[in-house]
Short mmCIF file of C-alpha atoms in Angstrom, two decimals:
data_model
loop_
_atom_site.label_atom_id
_atom_site.label_comp_id
_atom_site.label_asym_id
_atom_site.label_seq_id
_atom_site.Cartn_x
_atom_site.Cartn_y
_atom_site.Cartn_z
CA ALA A 1 -16.94 11.88 -6.05
CA GLN A 2 -17.83 8.86 -8.12
CA THR A 3 -20.01 6.08 -6.75
CA VAL A 4 -20.71 2.60 -8.04
CA THR A 5 -23.83 0.69 -7.02
CA GLN A 6 -24.48 -3.01 -7.41
CA SER A 7 -28.03 -3.63 -6.27
CA GLN A 8 -27.91 -7.44 -6.28
CA PRO A 9 -25.93 -8.82 -3.32
CA GLU A 10 -26.44 -12.40 -4.50
CA MET A 11 -27.60 -14.17 -7.63
CA SER A 12 -27.77 -17.74 -8.83
CA VAL A 13 -28.07 -19.36 -12.23
CA GLN A 14 -28.24 -22.86 -13.60
CA GLU A 15 -25.28 -24.16 -15.54
CA ALA A 16 -25.48 -23.33 -19.27
CA GLU A 17 -28.03 -20.57 -18.74
CA THR A 18 -27.57 -16.81 -19.06
CA VAL A 19 -27.41 -14.33 -16.20
CA THR A 20 -27.16 -10.54 -16.06
CA LEU A 21 -25.52 -8.62 -13.23
CA SER A 22 -26.47 -4.99 -12.85
CA CYS A 23 -24.32 -1.96 -12.07
CA THR A 24 -25.06 1.73 -12.00
CA TYR A 25 -22.63 4.56 -11.38
CA ASP A 26 -22.70 8.25 -10.75
CA THR A 27 -20.25 10.71 -12.22
CA SER A 28 -20.16 14.16 -13.77
CA GLU A 29 -17.18 13.19 -15.92
CA ASN A 30 -17.45 12.44 -19.61
CA ASN A 31 -14.16 10.59 -20.04
CA TYR A 32 -13.97 7.40 -18.00
CA TYR A 33 -13.61 3.63 -18.05
CA LEU A 34 -15.72 0.85 -16.61
CA PHE A 35 -14.64 -2.62 -15.59
CA TRP A 36 -15.99 -5.89 -14.31
CA TYR A 37 -13.69 -7.90 -12.05
CA LYS A 38 -14.20 -11.46 -10.87
CA GLN A 39 -13.04 -12.62 -7.45
CA PRO A 40 -13.23 -16.41 -7.02
CA PRO A 41 -12.70 -18.08 -3.64
CA SER A 42 -8.94 -17.90 -4.27
CA ARG A 43 -9.43 -14.17 -3.67
CA GLN A 44 -7.50 -13.07 -6.76
CA MET A 45 -9.00 -10.12 -8.63
CA ILE A 46 -9.35 -11.05 -12.30
CA LEU A 47 -10.29 -8.55 -14.97
CA VAL A 48 -13.28 -9.85 -16.93
CA ILE A 49 -14.11 -7.02 -19.30
CA ARG A 50 -13.45 -3.32 -19.86
CA GLN A 51 -15.44 -0.55 -21.54
CA GLU A 52 -14.26 2.90 -22.62
CA ALA A 53 -17.01 5.49 -22.15
CA TYR A 54 -16.29 7.14 -25.49
CA LYS A 55 -17.03 3.90 -27.36
CA GLN A 56 -20.65 3.29 -28.20
CA GLN A 57 -20.10 -0.35 -29.06
CA ASN A 58 -20.58 -2.74 -26.15
CA ALA A 59 -17.48 -4.71 -25.18
CA THR A 60 -17.51 -8.50 -25.47
CA GLU A 61 -15.05 -11.15 -24.31
CA ASN A 62 -16.13 -14.66 -25.31
CA ARG A 63 -19.11 -15.54 -23.07
CA PHE A 64 -19.02 -12.16 -21.32
CA SER A 65 -20.61 -9.03 -22.71
CA VAL A 66 -21.79 -5.72 -21.34
CA ASN A 67 -24.79 -3.50 -21.91
CA PHE A 68 -23.40 0.02 -21.56
CA GLN A 69 -26.06 2.72 -21.36
CA LYS A 70 -24.14 5.97 -20.92
CA ALA A 71 -27.13 8.26 -20.54
CA ALA A 72 -28.62 6.01 -17.89
CA LYS A 73 -25.18 5.44 -16.29
CA SER A 74 -25.74 1.72 -16.39
CA PHE A 75 -23.17 -1.00 -17.05
CA SER A 76 -24.56 -4.52 -16.77
CA LEU A 77 -22.64 -7.75 -17.32
CA LYS A 78 -24.16 -10.66 -19.20
CA ILE A 79 -22.69 -14.12 -18.79
CA SER A 80 -23.83 -16.61 -21.41
CA ASP A 81 -23.61 -20.39 -21.14
CA SER A 82 -22.74 -20.14 -17.44
CA GLN A 83 -20.11 -22.56 -16.16
CA LEU A 84 -19.42 -23.82 -12.67
CA GLY A 85 -16.12 -21.95 -12.74
CA ASP A 86 -18.00 -18.68 -13.08
CA THR A 87 -19.02 -18.95 -9.42
CA ALA A 88 -17.41 -15.92 -7.79
CA MET A 89 -17.92 -12.40 -6.50
CA TYR A 90 -18.26 -9.93 -9.34
CA PHE A 91 -17.27 -6.31 -8.86
CA CYS A 92 -18.15 -3.41 -11.09
CA ALA A 93 -15.54 -0.64 -11.08
CA PHE A 94 -15.11 2.89 -12.40
CA MET A 95 -11.98 4.80 -13.36
CA MET A 96 -11.73 8.40 -14.47
CA GLY A 97 -9.88 9.25 -17.65
CA GLY A 98 -7.13 11.81 -17.95
CA GLY A 99 -4.47 12.37 -15.31
CA SER A 100 -6.33 10.53 -12.58
CA ASN A 101 -6.85 7.30 -14.45
CA TYR A 102 -5.22 4.98 -11.98
CA LYS A 103 -7.74 4.92 -9.16
CA LEU A 104 -10.52 2.36 -9.30
CA THR A 105 -13.80 2.87 -7.46
CA PHE A 106 -15.52 -0.45 -6.80
CA GLY A 107 -19.09 -1.45 -6.05
CA LYS A 108 -19.86 -3.78 -3.16
CA GLY A 109 -20.07 -6.80 -5.39
CA THR A 110 -22.55 -9.49 -6.43
CA LEU A 111 -22.01 -13.07 -5.35
CA LEU A 112 -22.87 -15.29 -8.30
CA THR A 113 -23.44 -18.99 -7.77
CA VAL A 114 -23.68 -21.31 -10.77
CA ASN A 115 -25.62 -24.45 -9.90
CA PRO A 116 -25.10 -27.80 -11.64
CA ASN B 1 6.42 -14.16 -15.97
CA ALA B 2 5.33 -14.18 -12.35
CA GLY B 3 2.36 -12.02 -11.45
CA VAL B 4 2.05 -9.65 -8.55
CA MET B 5 3.31 -11.47 -5.47
CA GLN B 6 2.00 -10.67 -2.03
CA ASN B 7 3.09 -12.17 1.26
CA PRO B 8 2.13 -13.36 3.65
CA ARG B 9 -1.16 -14.72 2.40
CA HIS B 10 -2.58 -14.72 5.90
CA LEU B 11 -1.38 -12.66 8.84
CA VAL B 12 -2.67 -12.77 12.39
CA ARG B 13 -1.78 -10.02 14.81
CA ARG B 14 -2.89 -9.16 18.32
CA ARG B 15 -4.20 -5.70 19.03
CA GLY B 16 -1.33 -3.26 19.44
CA GLN B 17 1.15 -5.20 17.31
CA GLU B 18 2.56 -4.11 13.98
CA ALA B 19 1.62 -5.63 10.63
CA ARG B 20 3.89 -5.56 7.59
CA LEU B 21 2.48 -6.56 4.23
CA ARG B 22 4.75 -7.06 1.25
CA CYS B 23 4.12 -6.69 -2.45
CA SER B 24 6.44 -7.48 -5.34
CA PRO B 25 5.08 -6.03 -8.59
CA MET B 26 5.14 -7.78 -11.91
CA LYS B 27 8.46 -7.73 -13.69
CA GLY B 28 8.93 -4.44 -15.47
CA HIS B 29 6.25 -2.66 -13.42
CA SER B 30 7.35 0.35 -11.42
CA HIS B 31 3.93 1.56 -10.22
CA VAL B 32 2.24 -0.01 -7.21
CA TYR B 33 -1.21 0.51 -5.73
CA TRP B 34 -2.64 -0.72 -2.43
CA TYR B 35 -6.33 -1.41 -1.90
CA ARG B 36 -8.22 -2.58 1.18
CA GLN B 37 -11.27 -4.83 1.15
CA LEU B 38 -13.32 -4.79 4.32
CA PRO B 39 -15.76 -7.68 4.91
CA GLU B 40 -18.65 -7.62 2.42
CA GLU B 41 -17.30 -4.51 0.72
CA GLY B 42 -15.60 -3.73 -2.55
CA LEU B 43 -11.96 -2.77 -2.71
CA LYS B 44 -11.09 0.77 -1.67
CA PHE B 45 -8.03 2.65 -2.89
CA MET B 46 -5.41 3.44 -0.28
CA VAL B 47 -2.17 4.60 -1.86
CA TYR B 48 -0.26 4.84 -5.14
CA LEU B 49 3.52 4.64 -5.21
CA GLN B 50 6.32 4.71 -7.69
CA LYS B 51 9.86 3.74 -6.80
CA GLU B 52 10.90 5.91 -3.83
CA ASN B 53 7.87 8.19 -4.24
CA ILE B 54 4.36 8.37 -2.83
CA ILE B 55 2.18 9.78 -5.59
CA ASP B 56 -1.27 9.67 -3.99
CA GLU B 57 -2.05 8.63 -0.43
CA SER B 58 -5.54 10.10 -0.32
CA GLY B 59 -7.07 6.78 0.74
CA MET B 60 -4.71 6.07 3.61
CA PRO B 61 -5.90 6.54 7.18
CA LYS B 62 -4.09 9.50 8.68
CA GLU B 63 -2.63 7.57 11.58
CA ARG B 64 -0.85 4.24 12.01
CA PHE B 65 -0.68 3.44 8.28
CA SER B 66 2.33 4.02 6.06
CA ALA B 67 3.60 2.69 2.75
CA GLU B 68 6.87 2.65 0.93
CA PHE B 69 8.30 1.37 -2.32
CA PRO B 70 12.09 1.48 -2.06
CA LYS B 71 14.52 1.48 -4.94
CA GLU B 72 15.30 -2.15 -4.23
CA GLY B 73 12.88 -4.70 -2.86
CA PRO B 74 9.14 -4.98 -2.48
CA SER B 75 6.60 -2.38 -1.55
CA ILE B 76 5.65 -2.48 2.13
CA LEU B 77 2.34 -1.50 3.70
CA ARG B 78 2.89 -1.02 7.42
CA ILE B 79 0.16 -0.81 10.03
CA GLN B 80 1.26 0.14 13.53
CA GLN B 81 -0.68 -0.67 16.71
CA VAL B 82 -3.31 -2.67 14.85
CA VAL B 83 -6.92 -2.63 15.99
CA ARG B 84 -9.76 -5.05 15.21
CA GLY B 85 -11.12 -2.67 12.57
CA ASP B 86 -7.94 -3.18 10.54
CA SER B 87 -8.99 -6.78 9.86
CA ALA B 88 -9.43 -6.93 6.09
CA ALA B 89 -7.92 -8.23 2.89
CA TYR B 90 -5.20 -5.97 1.53
CA PHE B 91 -4.54 -6.10 -2.19
CA CYS B 92 -1.62 -4.84 -4.16
CA ALA B 93 -1.72 -4.08 -7.88
CA SER B 94 0.93 -2.96 -10.31
CA SER B 95 1.21 -1.37 -13.72
CA PRO B 96 4.06 -0.53 -16.07
CA GLY B 97 3.12 3.14 -16.23
CA ARG B 98 0.79 5.72 -14.77
CA GLN B 99 -1.81 5.54 -17.53
CA VAL B 100 -3.56 2.30 -16.74
CA ASN B 101 -6.48 2.59 -19.10
CA ASN B 102 -4.59 0.77 -21.84
CA SER B 103 -2.79 -1.56 -19.46
CA PRO B 104 -5.16 -2.68 -16.77
CA LEU B 105 -4.03 -3.18 -13.22
CA HIS B 106 -2.71 -6.62 -12.30
CA PHE B 107 -3.72 -7.61 -8.81
CA GLY B 108 -2.04 -9.96 -6.39
CA ASN B 109 -3.92 -12.54 -4.34
CA GLY B 110 -4.07 -10.29 -1.33
CA THR B 111 -3.05 -10.60 2.31
CA ARG B 112 -5.81 -11.34 4.77
CA LEU B 113 -5.05 -9.60 8.05
CA THR B 114 -6.85 -10.79 11.15
CA VAL B 115 -6.50 -8.81 14.36
CA THR B 116 -7.39 -10.72 17.49
#
């Protein structure tokens, strides 16, 4: 079974600064996908960024980028130029490829607070 | 194009009562997934349904929980004889097809169930 570990229950950052959220996972699969989801106080789950394991290039989406280290099974999220609206719970998630690629396995989350 | 709609947003039930949670997928989506988020935990997969079919219910508790996605109308997650441990946020997600790697899951805002 796959597991996802987020070792930082809470983090804080000053507005406009950069913060990195860590995530490690455990799997014996070679074909899989990794995601970061944001859950603001409204409770909606919002996809932030996605990475295919077969791609060596790290995914980026505007101020959000990942550092994907496949050998180390690490998938950290970097948020640049942090904004107050980035305050939320952030969940790292794993999905297998192939016929079972519909089930997400989530970590326990990191609560990020952006301070003015 | 409305997103995934869940209702009610909040639901309070006394121990022993039944809880019915509804989910209307995005327009054009025929695949529905239910996840449960216990306090201070990530989301955990419960069940995957297509219209009139349960595809994977490996995450569903064996007793008291059931789910359906009829030909017409929303998907329903039903919890009979609720207990305090059922208190959680229940999320629904939908996708147009089974292969979600190219079309990420769209989540609703969840239903927060409180059992008193």
